[in-house]
C-alpha positions as CSV (number, residue, x, y, z in Angstrom):
1,M,8.6,20.8,10.7
2,A,5.7,18.5,12.0
3,E,6.6,16.4,14.8
4,F,5.4,12.7,14.9
5,P,4.7,11.5,18.5
6,R,6.3,8.0,19.2
7,S,3.9,5.6,18.0
8,G,3.3,2.3,15.9
9,G,0.8,1.0,13.3
10,V,-0.1,-1.4,10.8
11,L,-0.1,-1.4,7.0
12,L,-3.1,-2.8,5.5
13,H,-4.9,-1.6,2.3
14,P,-8.7,-2.0,2.6
15,T,-9.0,-4.4,-0.2
16,S,-7.2,-6.9,2.0
17,L,-9.9,-7.0,4.5
18,P,-12.1,-10.2,4.5
19,G,-15.8,-9.9,3.3
20,P,-18.6,-11.9,1.2
21,Y,-18.1,-10.0,-2.1
22,G,-14.8,-10.5,-3.8
23,I,-13.0,-7.7,-2.2
24,G,-12.4,-5.9,1.0
25,S,-14.7,-2.9,1.6
26,F,-15.7,-0.4,4.3
27,N,-17.9,-2.9,5.6
28,R,-18.2,-4.5,9.2
29,A,-14.6,-6.2,9.1
30,A,-13.1,-2.6,8.3
31,Y,-14.4,-1.4,11.7
32,E,-13.4,-4.6,13.3
33,F,-9.9,-4.0,12.1
34,V,-9.9,-0.4,13.8
35,D,-10.9,-2.1,16.9
36,F,-8.1,-4.5,16.7
37,L,-5.7,-1.9,16.1
38,A,-6.9,-0.1,19.2
39,R,-7.0,-3.0,21.4
40,A,-3.5,-3.9,20.3
41,G,-2.2,-0.2,21.3
42,Q,-1.6,1.0,17.6
43,K,-2.0,4.6,16.8
44,L,-1.7,4.5,12.8
45,W,-3.7,2.8,10.0
46,Q,-1.6,3.2,6.8
47,L,-3.0,2.5,3.5
48,L,-2.2,2.4,-0.1
49,P,-3.7,5.0,-2.7
50,M,-7.5,4.5,-2.6
51,G,-8.2,5.9,-6.0
52,P,-10.4,4.1,-8.8
53,T,-7.9,1.6,-10.5
54,S,-7.3,1.1,-14.4
55,Y,-5.6,-1.8,-16.0
56,G,-3.4,-3.7,-13.8
57,D,-5.6,-3.0,-10.9
58,S,-2.6,-0.8,-9.2
59,P,-3.6,1.7,-6.7
60,Y,-0.7,3.8,-8.2
61,Q,-2.2,3.9,-11.6
62,S,-5.5,5.7,-11.3
63,F,-8.4,7.3,-13.2
64,S,-8.1,10.4,-10.9
65,S,-6.1,11.7,-8.0
66,F,-9.2,13.1,-6.5
67,A,-11.6,10.1,-6.7
68,G,-12.3,7.2,-4.6
69,N,-12.4,3.6,-5.6
70,P,-16.0,2.4,-5.9
71,Y,-14.8,-1.0,-5.4
72,L,-14.5,-0.3,-1.6
73,I,-18.2,0.5,-1.3
74,A,-19.9,-1.7,1.2
75,L,-22.9,-3.3,-0.7
76,E,-24.1,-4.6,3.0
77,T,-24.4,-1.0,4.0
78,M,-26.1,0.1,0.8
79,V,-28.7,-2.5,1.7
80,A,-29.0,-1.3,5.2
81,E,-29.4,2.3,4.2
82,G,-32.2,1.4,1.7
83,L,-30.1,2.3,-1.4
84,L,-29.9,-1.2,-2.8
85,D,-32.4,-4.0,-2.8
86,A,-31.5,-7.1,-0.8
87,A,-32.5,-9.4,-3.8
88,A,-29.5,-7.9,-5.6
89,L,-27.2,-9.8,-3.3
90,A,-29.3,-12.9,-3.3
91,D,-27.0,-14.6,-5.9
92,P,-23.7,-13.1,-6.3
93,P,-21.3,-14.9,-8.6
94,A,-18.5,-17.0,-7.6
95,F,-15.7,-15.2,-6.5
96,T,-12.0,-16.0,-6.9
97,A,-10.9,-17.3,-3.4
98,P,-9.1,-16.1,-1.5
99,G,-7.7,-13.2,-3.2
100,V,-9.4,-9.9,-4.8
101,D,-11.6,-10.9,-7.7
102,Y,-10.9,-7.8,-9.9
103,C,-12.8,-9.2,-12.9
104,Q,-15.7,-9.6,-11.0
105,M,-15.7,-6.2,-9.6
106,Y,-15.6,-4.8,-13.0
107,E,-18.3,-7.2,-14.6
108,W,-20.6,-7.4,-11.5
109,K,-20.1,-5.0,-8.8
110,L,-19.6,-1.7,-10.7
111,P,-22.8,-2.3,-13.0
112,L,-24.8,-3.0,-9.8
113,L,-23.7,0.3,-8.2
114,L,-24.4,2.1,-11.5
115,R,-27.8,0.6,-11.3
116,A,-28.6,1.7,-7.7
117,A,-27.6,5.3,-9.0
118,G,-30.7,5.0,-11.2
119,E,-32.7,4.1,-8.3
120,F,-31.4,6.8,-6.0
121,E,-34.2,9.4,-6.6
122,R,-37.0,6.9,-5.8
123,R,-35.1,5.2,-2.8
124,A,-33.5,7.8,-0.9
125,N,-34.7,9.8,1.9
126,H,-34.5,13.6,2.1
127,A,-31.4,13.7,4.3
128,Q,-29.6,11.3,1.8
129,K,-30.6,13.6,-1.0
130,A,-29.6,16.5,0.7
131,D,-26.0,15.1,1.5
132,F,-25.7,14.1,-2.1
133,Q,-26.5,17.6,-3.4
134,F,-24.1,18.9,-0.8
135,F,-21.1,16.7,-1.7
136,C,-21.5,17.4,-5.4
137,A,-21.7,21.2,-4.9
138,E,-18.6,20.9,-2.5
139,Q,-16.5,18.7,-4.6
140,A,-17.5,20.2,-8.1
141,A,-14.1,21.4,-9.1
142,W,-13.1,18.0,-9.7
143,L,-16.1,15.8,-9.6
144,E,-17.8,17.2,-12.7
145,D,-14.8,16.3,-15.0
146,F,-14.3,13.1,-13.3
147,A,-17.8,11.9,-13.7
148,L,-18.0,13.2,-17.3
149,F,-14.5,11.6,-18.1
150,M,-15.6,8.3,-16.7
151,A,-19.0,8.1,-18.7
152,L,-17.3,9.1,-21.9
153,K,-14.6,6.1,-21.5
154,N,-17.6,3.9,-21.1
155,A,-19.1,5.4,-24.4
156,H,-15.9,5.0,-26.2
157,G,-15.5,1.1,-24.9
158,G,-12.9,2.0,-22.6
159,K,-10.4,3.7,-25.0
160,A,-8.0,6.2,-23.7
161,W,-9.2,9.6,-23.7
162,N,-6.6,10.6,-26.5
163,E,-8.0,8.3,-28.6
164,W,-11.4,10.1,-28.6
165,E,-12.6,12.2,-31.5
166,P,-10.7,15.5,-31.4
167,E,-13.5,17.8,-30.0
168,L,-13.5,15.5,-26.9
169,R,-10.0,14.9,-26.7
170,D,-9.3,18.6,-26.7
171,R,-12.3,19.6,-24.5
172,H,-14.3,22.0,-27.0
173,P,-16.8,23.6,-24.8
174,E,-19.8,22.7,-27.0
175,A,-18.6,18.9,-27.4
176,L,-18.5,18.8,-23.6
177,R,-21.9,20.4,-23.3
178,K,-23.5,18.0,-25.6
179,A,-21.6,15.0,-24.0
180,R,-23.0,15.9,-20.5
181,E,-26.4,16.1,-22.0
182,Q,-26.2,12.8,-23.9
183,H,-24.6,10.7,-21.0
184,G,-26.3,12.5,-18.4
185,E,-27.6,9.4,-16.5
186,L,-24.1,7.8,-16.6
187,V,-22.5,11.2,-15.3
188,H,-24.9,10.9,-12.3
189,G,-23.8,7.4,-11.7
190,H,-20.5,8.4,-11.3
191,R,-21.1,11.3,-9.0
192,F,-23.3,8.9,-7.0
193,L,-20.4,6.2,-6.7
194,Q,-18.0,9.1,-5.4
195,W,-20.6,10.3,-2.7
196,L,-21.1,6.5,-1.4
197,F,-17.4,6.2,-1.3
198,D,-16.6,9.8,0.4
199,R,-19.5,9.3,3.0
200,A,-18.5,5.6,4.0
201,W,-14.7,6.5,4.2
202,Q,-15.1,9.6,6.1
203,H,-17.6,7.7,8.5
204,L,-14.7,5.2,9.1
205,R,-11.9,7.5,9.5
206,R,-13.9,9.3,12.1
207,Y,-14.4,6.0,13.7
208,A,-10.8,5.4,13.8
209,N,-9.9,8.8,14.8
210,D,-12.2,8.5,17.8
211,K,-10.3,5.3,18.8
212,G,-7.1,7.5,19.0
213,I,-5.8,6.0,15.4
214,Q,-4.6,8.4,12.7
215,V,-4.8,7.3,9.2
216,I,-1.6,7.5,6.9
217,G,-2.6,7.8,3.2
218,D,-0.5,7.8,0.0
219,I,0.0,9.9,-3.0
220,P,1.8,8.6,-6.0
221,I,4.3,11.2,-7.5
222,F,3.1,10.5,-10.8
223,V,-0.7,10.2,-12.3
224,A,-1.8,7.7,-15.0
225,M,-1.7,9.0,-18.5
226,D,-5.4,7.8,-19.1
227,S,-6.7,9.9,-16.1
228,A,-9.2,12.7,-15.7
229,D,-6.1,14.6,-14.2
230,V,-4.3,14.8,-17.7
231,W,-7.4,14.9,-19.7
232,V,-8.4,18.2,-17.8
233,A,-4.9,19.8,-17.8
234,P,-2.9,18.6,-20.6
235,H,-0.9,22.0,-20.6
236,A,0.7,20.7,-17.2
237,F,2.2,17.8,-18.8
238,H,4.7,16.9,-21.5
239,L,2.2,16.1,-24.6
240,D,2.2,16.9,-28.2
241,K,-0.6,18.6,-30.3
242,N,-2.3,15.1,-30.6
243,K,-2.2,14.4,-26.6
244,R,0.6,12.0,-27.1
245,Q,3.4,11.9,-24.4
246,T,6.6,13.2,-25.6
247,V,8.5,11.9,-22.7
248,Q,7.5,9.2,-19.9
249,A,8.6,8.2,-16.5
250,G,10.8,5.3,-15.7
251,V,13.8,4.0,-13.7
252,P,17.4,3.7,-15.3
253,P,18.7,0.1,-15.8
254,D,20.5,-1.4,-12.6
255,Y,22.0,-4.8,-11.7
256,F,18.5,-6.3,-11.1
257,S,16.9,-4.8,-14.3
258,P,19.2,-4.4,-17.4
259,D,16.4,-2.7,-19.2
260,G,15.4,-0.4,-16.2
261,Q,11.8,0.0,-15.4
262,L,9.4,1.8,-17.9
263,W,6.5,3.3,-16.0
264,G,4.8,5.1,-18.8
265,N,3.4,7.9,-16.7
266,P,3.2,11.4,-18.5
267,L,6.0,13.9,-17.0
268,Y,5.0,17.4,-15.5
269,R,5.7,20.6,-17.2
270,W,7.5,22.1,-14.0
271,R,8.1,25.3,-15.4
272,E,4.4,25.9,-16.0
273,M,3.4,24.6,-12.8
274,K,5.9,27.0,-10.9
275,A,4.7,29.6,-12.8
276,D,0.9,29.5,-11.5
277,G,2.1,29.0,-7.9
278,F,2.1,25.1,-8.3
279,S,-1.9,25.4,-7.6
280,W,-2.4,21.8,-9.1
281,W,-0.4,20.3,-6.5
282,L,-1.8,22.4,-3.8
283,D,-5.4,21.3,-4.9
284,R,-4.0,17.5,-4.8
285,I,-2.4,17.8,-1.3
286,R,-5.6,19.5,0.0
287,A,-7.7,16.9,-1.3
288,A,-5.4,14.3,0.4
289,F,-5.8,15.6,3.7
290,R,-9.4,16.0,3.4
291,L,-9.2,12.2,3.3
292,Y,-6.3,11.3,5.7
293,D,-4.6,12.6,8.8
294,I,-0.9,12.1,7.5
295,V,0.1,11.8,3.9
296,R,2.9,9.6,2.5
297,I,4.5,10.9,-0.9
298,D,5.7,8.2,-2.9
299,H,9.1,8.2,-5.1
300,F,10.0,11.4,-3.3
301,R,13.4,11.4,-5.0
302,G,11.4,12.5,-8.2
303,F,10.8,16.0,-6.8
304,A,14.8,16.6,-6.7
305,A,15.3,15.0,-10.2
306,Y,13.4,12.4,-12.2
307,Y,14.2,9.8,-14.9
308,E,12.9,11.1,-18.3
309,V,12.6,8.5,-21.2
310,P,11.4,9.3,-24.9
311,G,7.7,8.9,-25.3
312,K,7.8,6.0,-28.0
313,A,10.7,4.0,-26.0
314,K,10.1,0.3,-25.3
315,N,12.2,0.3,-22.4
316,A,14.1,2.5,-20.1
317,R,17.6,2.0,-21.2
318,K,17.9,5.5,-23.0
319,G,17.0,8.4,-20.6
320,R,18.3,11.3,-18.9
321,W,17.9,12.8,-15.1
322,V,16.1,16.1,-15.1
323,K,16.1,18.4,-12.4
324,A,12.6,19.0,-10.8
325,P,11.5,22.1,-8.4
326,G,11.1,20.3,-5.2
327,V,12.4,22.7,-2.8
328,E,10.4,25.7,-4.3
329,L,7.2,23.3,-4.5
330,F,7.5,22.3,-0.7
331,K,8.3,25.7,0.4
332,T,5.0,27.0,-1.2
333,V,3.0,23.9,0.3
334,R,4.3,24.9,3.8
335,K,3.3,28.6,3.0
336,K,0.0,27.9,1.7
337,L,-1.2,24.9,3.8
338,G,0.9,25.0,6.8
339,D,3.0,22.7,8.5
340,V,1.2,19.7,7.2
341,P,2.4,15.9,8.4
342,I,4.2,14.4,5.4
343,I,6.1,11.4,5.0
344,A,9.0,11.2,2.2
345,E,9.5,7.8,0.6
346,D,13.1,8.5,0.1
347,L,14.3,4.6,-0.9
348,G,16.5,4.5,-3.9
349,L,19.1,6.3,-5.1
350,I,19.7,9.2,-2.6
351,T,21.9,11.7,-4.4
352,P,23.2,15.2,-2.8
353,D,20.2,16.9,-4.4
354,V,17.5,14.4,-2.9
355,Q,19.2,14.9,0.4
356,K,19.2,18.6,0.2
357,L,15.5,18.4,-0.5
358,L,14.9,16.2,2.4
359,D,16.5,18.5,4.7
360,S,14.9,21.5,3.4
361,T,11.2,19.9,3.8
362,G,11.9,18.3,7.4
363,Y,10.1,15.5,6.5
364,P,10.8,12.3,7.9
365,G,12.3,9.4,5.7
366,M,11.6,5.8,5.6
367,R,13.8,2.8,6.9
368,V,13.1,-0.5,5.7
369,L,14.5,-3.4,7.8
370,Q,14.4,-5.9,5.2
371,F,17.1,-4.0,3.4
372,A,19.6,-3.9,6.3
373,F,21.5,-7.3,5.9
374,G,23.3,-7.1,2.5
375,S,26.3,-5.0,3.7
376,D,27.9,-4.2,7.0
377,A,27.3,-2.7,10.6
378,H,27.1,1.1,8.8
379,D,24.0,0.1,6.8
380,K,21.6,2.9,7.3
381,F,18.5,0.4,7.5
382,L,20.0,-1.4,10.4
383,P,18.1,-0.1,13.7
384,H,21.2,1.0,15.4
385,N,21.8,3.7,12.5
386,Y,18.2,5.1,12.7
387,V,17.5,8.7,13.5
388,H,14.3,9.8,15.7
389,H,12.8,11.6,13.0
390,A,11.9,8.6,10.6
391,V,9.4,6.0,9.9
392,A,10.6,2.5,10.2
393,Y,9.1,-0.6,8.4
394,S,9.5,-4.2,8.4
395,G,8.8,-4.4,4.9
396,T,6.6,-2.4,2.3
397,H,3.9,-3.4,-0.3
398,D,6.5,-3.6,-2.9
399,N,8.8,-6.4,-1.2
400,D,8.1,-9.8,-0.1
401,T,6.7,-10.5,3.3
402,S,9.1,-10.8,5.9
403,A,8.6,-14.4,6.3
404,G,9.0,-14.8,2.4
405,W,12.2,-12.4,2.4
406,Y,13.7,-14.8,5.1
407,E,12.8,-17.8,3.2
408,T,14.6,-16.8,0.0
409,A,17.3,-14.6,1.5
410,G,20.8,-15.6,0.5
411,E,23.3,-17.2,3.2
412,H,25.2,-13.9,3.7
413,E,22.0,-12.1,4.6
414,K,20.6,-14.9,6.8
415,A,24.0,-14.9,8.8
416,A,23.9,-11.4,9.2
417,F,20.2,-11.3,10.4
418,H,21.3,-14.2,12.8
419,R,24.2,-12.4,14.5
420,Y,22.2,-9.1,14.6
421,F,19.2,-10.3,16.3
422,D,20.9,-13.2,18.0
423,T,18.3,-15.5,16.6
424,D,18.3,-19.0,14.7
425,G,15.6,-17.5,12.3
426,S,12.4,-19.0,13.8
427,H,9.8,-16.5,13.6
428,A,11.7,-14.2,11.4
429,A,8.7,-12.0,10.6
430,H,8.0,-11.3,14.2
431,T,11.9,-10.7,15.0
432,L,11.9,-7.8,12.2
433,V,8.6,-6.4,13.4
434,R,10.0,-6.2,17.2
435,G,13.4,-4.5,15.5
436,V,11.3,-1.6,14.2
437,F,9.3,-1.3,17.3
438,A,12.5,-1.2,19.4
439,S,14.3,1.3,17.0
440,V,14.8,4.9,17.9
441,A,12.5,5.8,14.9
442,S,9.4,7.8,16.0
443,I,7.0,5.8,13.9
444,A,7.1,2.2,13.3
445,V,4.6,0.5,10.8
446,V,4.6,-3.2,9.9
447,P,2.4,-5.0,7.2
448,L,-0.4,-7.0,8.7
449,Q,1.2,-9.8,6.9
450,D,4.3,-9.7,9.2
451,V,2.0,-9.8,12.0
452,L,0.4,-12.8,10.8
453,E,3.6,-14.3,9.6
454,V,2.3,-15.0,6.3
455,G,4.8,-16.3,3.6
456,K,5.2,-15.2,-0.1
457,E,1.6,-15.9,-0.8
458,G,1.0,-12.8,1.1
459,R,2.9,-10.4,-1.2
460,M,0.9,-7.4,-2.6
461,N,3.1,-6.2,-5.6
462,F,5.7,-7.4,-7.6
463,P,7.5,-4.1,-9.3
464,G,7.5,-4.5,-13.0
465,R,5.0,-7.1,-13.3
466,S,1.5,-6.0,-14.8
467,H,-0.5,-8.9,-13.5
468,D,-1.5,-11.0,-10.5
469,N,-0.6,-8.1,-8.1
470,W,-2.7,-6.3,-5.3
471,Q,-4.8,-9.3,-4.7
472,W,-4.0,-10.8,-1.0
473,R,-6.7,-10.5,1.6
474,F,-6.7,-11.9,5.1
475,A,-9.7,-14.2,6.0
476,E,-12.3,-13.8,8.8
477,G,-10.9,-15.4,11.9
478,D,-7.2,-14.8,10.9
479,L,-6.8,-11.9,13.6
480,K,-6.3,-13.7,17.0
481,A,-6.1,-12.6,20.3
482,E,-2.1,-13.7,20.1
483,H,-1.7,-11.3,17.4
484,E,-3.3,-8.7,19.6
485,E,-1.2,-9.4,22.6
486,F,2.1,-9.5,20.5
487,L,1.6,-6.0,19.2
488,L,0.2,-4.6,22.4
489,G,3.3,-5.9,24.2
490,L,5.7,-4.2,21.7
491,A,3.8,-1.1,22.0
492,R,4.0,-1.1,25.7
493,A,7.7,-2.4,25.9
494,Y,9.0,0.2,23.5
495,G,7.0,3.3,24.5
496,R,4.7,3.3,21.4
497,A,1.1,2.6,23.5
């Protein structure tokens, strides 16, 4: 079992960084944020998934489990490296302020990057060309299929892959050969974008590591139906002969959602995956540890049992729980990959089979302090009930900010919060931050919004809502000396520095 030293950190997705071109990126602001974390005594930077996003812009619905999001590529760095003409940035579009402008990313930044790919041979120096060739060869196992997938999506006007002509949908070898030839320029373009993303991220991660900061990445349990993952390995998912889903992922109805939640992701054929030694999952986890130092796995309870909804259902009312071979999977992970540091997102309905899975893996689970004030002193989310081998959060990307939580909390919750921390409720966000840092949990992570005491306008995601999510950004100058001193004081006071 991997042991986690006592430490603290901040949750911030790179899209939320400040910068001039409509989205956070691996630019100067990213390095300045790492410097801020180091000065503030923090040892961890937690991210959301960094794959290329599709409809809805959710990092949990990606075109690939292996690829990176080209929107995070810093245009300024490309100019500095000679891979983009400065004139290309002379007249950028008007961006939506202050959040991420995903529309302009698709309509302006992505075409700009692909045009740069077409000029690579002319602009690049020998070292850049050699590095690109090495990356393409090293990552060919997923990169070639992904690049072709993206090129074909473009050629089909964005249609999902299971709506393509049957010979491409079903990956007939001759059809794929012709497609690679016909769309060679665009295939090269997507290889180029992945190279840019990878080299920029690896440089930033090394910078963070050199400052004593480890990066926590995130793996969604499920993949998007419209992804290279499913197109390349349809046998691993419950699909019919026309590559339509026969079942889909969801969450059953509860007090807050009478229809449940219909996620729509394809479900795994676990029997087939188990039969080949879980090779698909091993590749996926290896790829994650190539990018991150620690990996959080989302919806971990789904490895014990998952909720299966009929493929044509319009809501999640009619479904069933199906067992999954999580114990065998993670035994295989340990055998093949070693004792890799994994965090289990164990929120939600934790039944005995889920607890058995957690116990068998030894992975630390999560404690979210915002959840603690609805019951009594025995609530597992109250800090005095935490265990050492856990990761404590003030809130997560799926919750309101802590300031927003307090503003909308019911009177019973507020009264319990006031009693527990002996507070009048002023600076509620900082009270929750202090609560997780003071706890016995080995790791404490807080969203940057809670450090900045941002209200509900800083919320990243509303589960079940398909629009206006993932947009929050902080502005240049928002991080001040007082925030650095606040975090550093907590890290020192509670032994996390």
